[in-house]
Tab-separated table of C-alpha atoms and ligand atoms in Angstrom:
chain	number	residue	atom	x	y	z
D	1	UNK	CA	4.789	53.526	130.800
D	2	UNK	CA	6.527	52.116	127.764
D	3	UNK	CA	6.542	54.097	124.604
D	4	UNK	CA	7.367	53.285	120.989
D	5	UNK	CA	11.038	54.124	121.539
D	6	UNK	CA	11.266	51.707	124.493
D	7	UNK	CA	9.730	48.889	122.454
D	8	UNK	CA	12.096	49.581	119.588
D	9	UNK	CA	15.032	49.442	121.997
D	10	UNK	CA	13.887	46.172	123.380
D	11	UNK	CA	13.707	44.677	119.932
D	12	UNK	CA	16.993	46.098	118.683
D	13	UNK	CA	19.152	46.178	121.822
D	14	UNK	CA	17.427	43.654	124.043
D	15	UNK	CA	16.883	45.718	127.140
D	16	UNK	CA	15.013	48.772	128.525
D	17	UNK	CA	15.871	50.907	131.550
D	18	UNK	CA	12.957	52.529	133.336
D	19	UNK	CA	14.157	55.067	135.879
D	20	UNK	CA	11.987	55.915	138.910
D	21	UNK	CA	9.524	53.227	137.968
D	22	UNK	CA	8.878	51.873	141.456
D	23	UNK	CA	8.262	54.048	144.643
D	24	UNK	CA	10.956	54.216	147.298
D	25	UNK	CA	8.402	53.065	149.822
D	26	UNK	CA	7.937	49.791	147.955
D	27	UNK	CA	11.687	49.323	147.669
D	28	UNK	CA	11.925	49.792	151.450
D	29	UNK	CA	9.106	47.308	152.013
D	30	UNK	CA	10.877	44.674	149.864
D	31	UNK	CA	14.134	45.212	151.662
D	32	UNK	CA	12.498	44.820	155.004
D	33	UNK	CA	10.758	41.689	153.961
D	34	UNK	CA	13.976	40.153	152.655
D	35	UNK	CA	15.491	40.854	156.095
D	36	UNK	CA	12.499	39.105	157.803
D	37	UNK	CA	13.115	36.074	155.675
D	38	UNK	CA	16.751	36.062	156.720
D	39	UNK	CA	15.797	36.534	160.345
D	40	UNK	CA	13.707	33.365	160.174
D	41	UNK	CA	16.286	31.395	158.240
D	42	UNK	CA	18.121	28.679	160.239
D	43	UNK	CA	21.430	28.034	158.490
D	44	UNK	CA	22.682	25.358	160.937
D	45	UNK	CA	23.834	22.255	159.118
D	46	UNK	CA	23.360	23.833	155.739
D	47	UNK	CA	26.437	24.347	153.617
D	48	UNK	CA	24.961	24.710	150.170
D	49	UNK	CA	27.230	27.270	148.650
D	50	UNK	CA	25.874	28.722	145.423
D	51	UNK	CA	28.004	30.251	142.783
D	52	UNK	CA	27.678	30.444	139.054
D	53	UNK	CA	31.417	29.594	138.910
D	54	UNK	CA	30.641	26.123	140.214
D	55	UNK	CA	27.115	24.931	139.750
D	56	UNK	CA	26.965	22.333	142.489
D	57	UNK	CA	23.442	21.455	141.867
D	58	UNK	CA	22.503	19.769	145.078
D	59	UNK	CA	19.020	18.813	146.110
D	60	UNK	CA	18.671	22.090	148.024
D	61	UNK	CA	19.075	23.964	144.781
D	62	UNK	CA	17.122	21.611	142.494
D	63	UNK	CA	14.130	21.600	144.763
D	64	UNK	CA	13.937	25.363	145.233
D	65	UNK	CA	11.688	26.066	142.277
D	66	UNK	CA	8.545	26.068	144.405
D	67	UNK	CA	10.066	27.177	147.686
D	68	UNK	CA	11.774	30.066	149.426
D	69	UNK	CA	15.420	29.104	150.106
D	70	UNK	CA	18.495	31.040	151.008
D	71	UNK	CA	21.740	30.471	149.146
D	72	UNK	CA	25.236	31.430	150.510
D	73	UNK	CA	27.860	33.477	148.864
D	74	UNK	CA	30.813	31.408	147.669
D	75	UNK	CA	33.101	33.394	150.002
D	76	UNK	CA	30.820	33.034	152.997
D	77	UNK	CA	32.828	30.173	154.522
D	78	UNK	CA	36.456	29.923	155.580
D	79	UNK	CA	38.769	27.005	154.640
D	80	UNK	CA	37.336	24.939	157.476
D	81	UNK	CA	33.801	25.358	156.186
D	82	UNK	CA	32.896	27.790	159.048
D	83	UNK	CA	30.884	30.908	158.342
D	84	UNK	CA	33.052	34.049	158.212
D	85	UNK	CA	30.328	36.311	159.322
D	86	UNK	CA	26.785	36.110	160.547
D	87	UNK	CA	23.972	34.953	158.152
D	88	UNK	CA	22.576	38.360	157.276
D	89	UNK	CA	25.865	39.213	155.641
D	90	UNK	CA	26.569	35.804	154.060
D	91	UNK	CA	23.542	35.144	151.871
D	92	UNK	CA	23.881	35.569	148.139
D	93	UNK	CA	20.221	35.291	147.278
D	94	UNK	CA	16.798	34.007	148.158
D	95	UNK	CA	14.941	31.950	145.515
D	96	UNK	CA	12.971	30.873	143.615
D	97	UNK	CA	9.215	31.245	144.370
D	98	UNK	CA	8.994	34.434	146.435
D	99	UNK	CA	6.423	35.697	143.925
D	100	UNK	CA	4.043	32.814	144.879
D	101	UNK	CA	4.732	32.154	148.551
D	102	UNK	CA	5.746	35.425	150.234
D	103	UNK	CA	2.823	37.838	150.626
D	104	UNK	CA	4.880	40.987	150.221
D	105	UNK	CA	6.794	39.810	147.133
D	106	UNK	CA	3.624	38.274	145.676
D	107	UNK	CA	1.751	41.528	145.957
D	108	UNK	CA	4.553	43.423	144.306
D	109	UNK	CA	5.158	40.802	141.580
D	110	UNK	CA	1.562	40.779	140.537
D	111	UNK	CA	0.998	44.538	140.804
D	112	UNK	CA	-0.582	46.357	137.923
D	113	UNK	CA	2.664	48.228	137.158
D	114	UNK	CA	4.628	45.038	136.729
D	115	UNK	CA	1.843	43.219	134.851
D	116	UNK	CA	1.630	46.098	132.337
D	117	UNK	CA	5.327	45.707	131.365
D	118	UNK	CA	4.817	42.155	130.016
D	119	UNK	CA	2.040	43.239	127.709
D	120	UNK	CA	4.116	46.151	126.371
D	121	UNK	CA	6.929	43.951	125.172
D	122	UNK	CA	4.575	41.500	123.422
D	123	UNK	CA	3.722	38.722	125.854
D	124	UNK	CA	0.344	37.203	125.050
D	125	UNK	CA	-0.085	35.018	128.180
D	126	UNK	CA	2.866	35.638	130.591
D	127	UNK	CA	3.554	33.275	133.446
D	128	UNK	CA	5.646	34.174	136.480
D	129	UNK	CA	8.082	31.286	136.668
D	130	UNK	CA	10.875	32.380	138.979
D	131	UNK	CA	11.915	35.093	141.419
D	132	UNK	CA	15.082	35.928	143.265
D	133	UNK	CA	16.091	38.456	145.817
D	134	UNK	CA	19.837	39.158	145.292
D	135	UNK	CA	21.913	40.747	148.027
D	136	UNK	CA	25.338	41.304	146.370
D	137	UNK	CA	26.759	41.641	149.868
D	138	UNK	CA	29.417	44.252	150.591
D	139	UNK	CA	32.928	42.841	150.351
D	140	UNK	CA	31.979	39.259	149.349
D	141	UNK	CA	29.201	39.659	146.793
D	142	UNK	CA	30.301	37.370	143.960
D	143	UNK	CA	30.683	38.070	140.261
D	144	UNK	CA	27.940	36.721	137.980
D	145	UNK	CA	29.667	35.643	134.812
D	146	UNK	CA	28.475	36.702	131.327
D	147	UNK	CA	25.366	34.637	130.606
D	148	UNK	CA	21.927	34.529	128.963
D	149	UNK	CA	18.898	33.884	131.158
D	150	UNK	CA	17.515	31.564	128.440
D	151	UNK	CA	20.426	29.234	129.303
D	152	UNK	CA	18.756	28.605	132.665
D	153	UNK	CA	15.147	29.084	131.620
D	154	UNK	CA	14.843	27.397	128.289
D	155	UNK	CA	11.601	27.369	126.371
D	156	UNK	CA	10.684	26.449	122.825
D	157	UNK	CA	10.374	28.950	121.267
D	158	UNK	CA	12.482	31.202	123.509
D	159	UNK	CA	10.229	33.355	125.622
D	160	UNK	CA	11.937	34.291	128.874
D	161	UNK	CA	12.189	37.952	129.905
D	162	UNK	CA	13.813	39.177	133.094
D	163	UNK	CA	12.395	42.043	135.152
D	164	UNK	CA	15.186	43.449	137.344
D	165	UNK	CA	14.438	45.930	140.100
D	166	UNK	CA	17.099	47.994	141.808
D	167	UNK	CA	16.008	47.779	145.431
D	168	UNK	CA	19.090	49.775	146.398
D	169	UNK	CA	21.310	52.013	144.288
D	170	UNK	CA	23.582	50.107	141.884
D	171	UNK	CA	26.809	51.505	140.557
D	172	UNK	CA	30.027	50.179	138.998
D	173	UNK	CA	31.574	50.068	142.476
D	174	UNK	CA	28.993	47.700	143.941
D	175	UNK	CA	28.418	45.529	140.889
D	176	UNK	CA	25.624	46.991	138.745
D	177	UNK	CA	24.217	45.120	135.750
D	178	UNK	CA	26.293	45.243	132.498
D	179	UNK	CA	24.614	44.307	129.257
D	180	UNK	CA	25.784	43.561	125.695
D	181	UNK	CA	23.513	45.787	123.577
D	182	UNK	CA	22.157	43.893	120.597
D	183	UNK	CA	23.752	40.614	121.762
D	184	UNK	CA	20.356	38.941	122.020
D	185	UNK	CA	20.218	38.702	118.236
D	186	UNK	CA	23.065	36.198	118.105
D	187	UNK	CA	21.156	33.247	119.467
D	188	UNK	CA	21.473	31.001	122.487
D	189	UNK	CA	24.941	29.661	123.341
D	190	UNK	CA	24.187	26.977	125.910
D	191	UNK	CA	21.653	25.263	128.071
D	192	UNK	CA	21.857	24.393	131.751
D	193	UNK	CA	19.905	21.265	132.415
D	194	UNK	CA	19.296	18.226	134.565
D	195	UNK	CA	21.349	15.233	133.338
D	196	UNK	CA	19.844	11.739	132.985
D	197	UNK	CA	22.571	10.319	135.337
D	198	UNK	CA	21.721	12.956	137.990
D	199	UNK	CA	23.047	16.395	138.669
D	200	UNK	CA	23.165	19.164	136.142
D	201	UNK	CA	25.397	20.335	133.303
D	202	UNK	CA	25.722	22.685	130.417
D	203	UNK	CA	24.933	21.674	126.866
D	204	UNK	CA	26.566	23.687	124.137
D	205	UNK	CA	24.156	24.847	121.472
D	206	UNK	CA	26.376	27.216	119.552
D	207	UNK	CA	30.145	27.142	120.234
D	208	UNK	CA	30.915	30.452	118.577
D	209	UNK	CA	31.767	32.941	121.353
D	210	UNK	CA	29.661	35.922	122.267
D	211	UNK	CA	30.063	38.758	119.717
D	212	UNK	CA	32.763	41.283	120.367
D	213	UNK	CA	30.373	43.976	121.616
D	214	UNK	CA	31.514	46.110	124.493
D	215	UNK	CA	29.534	45.683	127.701
D	216	UNK	CA	27.470	48.627	128.812
D	217	UNK	CA	27.232	49.247	132.578
D	218	UNK	CA	23.701	50.141	133.759
D	219	UNK	CA	24.052	52.165	136.946
D	220	UNK	CA	20.638	52.363	138.525
D	221	UNK	CA	19.041	54.254	141.384
D	222	UNK	CA	16.726	52.351	143.680
D	223	UNK	CA	13.289	52.096	142.018
D	224	UNK	CA	14.764	51.573	138.534
D	225	UNK	CA	13.424	48.617	136.521
D	226	UNK	CA	15.481	46.932	133.800
D	227	UNK	CA	13.806	44.623	131.309
D	228	UNK	CA	16.176	41.966	129.903
D	229	UNK	CA	15.483	39.888	126.809
D	230	UNK	CA	16.157	36.227	127.636
D	231	UNK	CA	18.920	36.032	125.020
D	232	UNK	CA	20.671	39.258	126.043
D	233	UNK	CA	24.198	38.515	127.442
D	234	UNK	CA	24.695	40.248	130.776
D	235	UNK	CA	27.124	40.293	133.630
D	236	UNK	CA	27.785	41.804	137.024
D	237	UNK	CA	31.092	42.219	138.715
D	238	UNK	CA	31.932	41.233	142.299
D	239	UNK	CA	31.055	43.720	144.917
D	240	UNK	CA	34.191	44.707	146.769
D	241	UNK	CA	32.650	47.992	148.032
D	242	UNK	CA	31.222	48.495	151.504
D	243	UNK	CA	27.664	48.930	150.234
D	244	UNK	CA	25.312	46.043	149.302
D	245	UNK	CA	23.544	46.090	145.980
D	246	UNK	CA	20.197	44.484	146.516
D	247	UNK	CA	17.909	43.709	143.628
D	248	UNK	CA	14.716	41.663	142.978
D	249	UNK	CA	14.287	39.791	139.759
D	250	UNK	CA	11.345	38.086	138.197
D	251	UNK	CA	11.441	35.833	135.169
D	252	UNK	CA	8.402	35.473	132.929
D	253	UNK	CA	7.715	32.902	130.252
D	254	UNK	CA	4.994	32.503	127.688
D	255	UNK	CA	2.381	29.957	128.679
D	256	UNK	CA	2.153	28.472	125.163
D	257	UNK	CA	5.898	27.838	124.922
D	258	UNK	CA	7.137	24.276	125.594
D	259	UNK	CA	8.973	23.915	128.866
D	260	UNK	CA	11.273	20.879	128.828
D	261	UNK	CA	11.302	18.324	131.637
D	262	UNK	CA	15.091	18.548	131.901
D	263	UNK	CA	15.176	22.260	132.695
D	264	UNK	CA	16.772	22.623	136.120
D	265	UNK	CA	13.741	24.424	137.553
D	266	UNK	CA	10.731	22.123	137.847
D	267	UNK	CA	7.434	22.761	139.510
D	268	UNK	CA	4.580	20.446	140.525
D	269	UNK	CA	2.017	23.136	139.758
D	270	UNK	CA	2.098	25.253	136.607
D	271	UNK	CA	3.329	28.860	137.029
D	272	UNK	CA	0.536	31.340	137.364
D	273	UNK	CA	0.008	34.524	135.370
D	274	UNK	CA	-0.655	38.105	136.413
D	275	UNK	CA	-4.057	37.530	138.052
D	276	UNK	CA	-4.799	41.254	137.775
D	277	UNK	CA	-4.266	41.265	134.038
D	278	UNK	CA	-5.532	37.879	132.837
D	279	UNK	CA	-7.637	36.491	135.656
D	280	UNK	CA	-5.715	33.238	135.266
D	281	UNK	CA	-4.567	31.257	138.251
T	1	LIG	FE1	20.771	36.783	134.543
């Protein structure tokens, strides 16, 4: 589990890498379940293309906080709006409530191993707000520009932490995570939020650019967990290789922190905690 050195690294550098943290059998089970979700997904008539380059926040996206929805890669369609390849190879990710609604992802997300991580980095009453299964498809898996998760999951005070699981091996070739060590200490740059006139937009909080700290690639074998402080700038390159780079991410927030009504992700029911740890529902 986490030792003193890990906790110090989280405080000082904003991330922790835990190799071989999750069994290969569990990774395989999660991969299979993601495929089952795609099998059942009917894409006909749906052209909601998701990309962090162009946050077209349509209803499909905005209402996905308490649902399981599939989002296409930006390059999934040709110039006529027709899919270039079949759906299993066109989906960017599934979000955003796998941890609540899908039995396999729910069991994993609330397992004792995952629950223990939150306590180790100082959460007092963690809530599982959001989950995503990310495919990073071979050939078309898009770049995720440098960002802080707190931009998208804003709480007062800041409390979000990402738990990122390599479900498949991640390398520089297929777009592994890259982090800016220590960059979390420079504060939040912007907020992504719902606008009063409808739609979404970015609000600048601090217009000074990210510090000039070199990004550190984090190649990871399947089963590796990376913990990411909500203010840590991170990035992943496009996947132009022939191998996918599948990952599952969970985002936790502190129950006591204020959660603004103009955050993009809204729920009708409050996010639940780790039942195994707190008994809360
Ligand atoms: Fe992120």
